[in-house]
Amino acid sequence: MRTLATVSTVLIITVLISGPALAYVGPGVGLGVIGAIFASIAAFFMMLAGLVWYPVKVALRKRREKNAAAQAAATEGASVEATAAQPTDTPSAE
């Protein structure tokens, strides 16, 4: 634990004492960094959209399946009633 504190202290002092680099960042590197930043932001928002959309999609699918099952049951019940309502003894044309 003492070593970790010593290393942390040395790193903090080194970062605080260091001066500016006075380095030139050309347009190629700059555009690459800007592109990477935009891609990271877009990926973050797409991740959030996916986290929201997936549960909504599952709920819509369950609702659609439930409605289809209810409609199939209603159609099945109606066809059984229609069959039962038809007379079975139809007069023949003799």
PDB file of C-alpha atoms in Angstrom, residues 6-47:
ATOM      1  CA  THR A   6       4.527   6.627  -3.420  1.00  0.00           C
ATOM      2  CA  VAL A   7       3.984   5.830  -7.103  1.00  0.00           C
ATOM      3  CA  SER A   8       0.756   7.837  -7.171  1.00  0.00           C
ATOM      4  CA  THR A   9       2.441  10.829  -5.552  1.00  0.00           C
ATOM      5  CA  VAL A  10       5.357  10.723  -8.001  1.00  0.00           C
ATOM      6  CA  LEU A  11       2.994  10.495 -10.996  1.00  0.00           C
ATOM      7  CA  ILE A  12       0.869  13.394  -9.788  1.00  0.00           C
ATOM      8  CA  ILE A  13       3.938  15.581  -9.204  1.00  0.00           C
ATOM      9  CA  THR A  14       5.349  14.672 -12.627  1.00  0.00           C
ATOM     10  CA  VAL A  15       2.098  15.599 -14.374  1.00  0.00           C
ATOM     11  CA  LEU A  16       1.799  18.892 -12.485  1.00  0.00           C
ATOM     12  CA  ILE A  17       5.426  19.955 -13.071  1.00  0.00           C
ATOM     13  CA  SER A  18       5.643  19.114 -16.788  1.00  0.00           C
ATOM     14  CA  GLY A  19       5.474  22.021 -19.203  1.00  0.00           C
ATOM     15  CA  PRO A  20       3.663  22.392 -22.506  1.00  0.00           C
ATOM     16  CA  ALA A  21       4.807  20.130 -25.348  1.00  0.00           C
ATOM     17  CA  LEU A  22       4.774  22.879 -27.995  1.00  0.00           C
ATOM     18  CA  ALA A  23       3.959  20.240 -30.595  1.00  0.00           C
ATOM     19  CA  TYR A  24       2.224  20.732 -33.914  1.00  0.00           C
ATOM     20  CA  VAL A  25      -0.810  18.598 -34.656  1.00  0.00           C
ATOM     21  CA  GLY A  26      -1.315  18.468 -38.416  1.00  0.00           C
ATOM     22  CA  PRO A  27      -4.654  18.340 -40.187  1.00  0.00           C
ATOM     23  CA  GLY A  28      -4.432  14.576 -40.779  1.00  0.00           C
ATOM     24  CA  VAL A  29      -4.075  13.731 -37.117  1.00  0.00           C
ATOM     25  CA  GLY A  30      -6.567  16.407 -36.121  1.00  0.00           C
ATOM     26  CA  LEU A  31      -9.233  15.125 -38.511  1.00  0.00           C
ATOM     27  CA  GLY A  32      -8.592  11.580 -37.332  1.00  0.00           C
ATOM     28  CA  VAL A  33      -9.098  12.605 -33.721  1.00  0.00           C
ATOM     29  CA  ILE A  34     -12.252  14.556 -34.585  1.00  0.00           C
ATOM     30  CA  GLY A  35     -13.593  11.558 -36.537  1.00  0.00           C
ATOM     31  CA  ALA A  36     -12.861   9.225 -33.635  1.00  0.00           C
ATOM     32  CA  ILE A  37     -14.636  11.565 -31.218  1.00  0.00           C
ATOM     33  CA  PHE A  38     -17.719  11.788 -33.465  1.00  0.00           C
ATOM     34  CA  ALA A  39     -17.733   8.005 -33.934  1.00  0.00           C
ATOM     35  CA  SER A  40     -17.531   7.474 -30.172  1.00  0.00           C
ATOM     36  CA  ILE A  41     -20.409   9.877 -29.557  1.00  0.00           C
ATOM     37  CA  ALA A  42     -22.509   8.230 -32.294  1.00  0.00           C
ATOM     38  CA  ALA A  43     -21.772   4.763 -30.888  1.00  0.00           C
ATOM     39  CA  PHE A  44     -22.815   5.922 -27.420  1.00  0.00           C
ATOM     40  CA  PHE A  45     -26.154   7.274 -28.647  1.00  0.00           C
ATOM     41  CA  MET A  46     -26.788   4.176 -30.757  1.00  0.00           C
ATOM     42  CA  MET A  47     -26.130   2.052 -27.673  1.00  0.00           C
TER      43      MET A  47
END
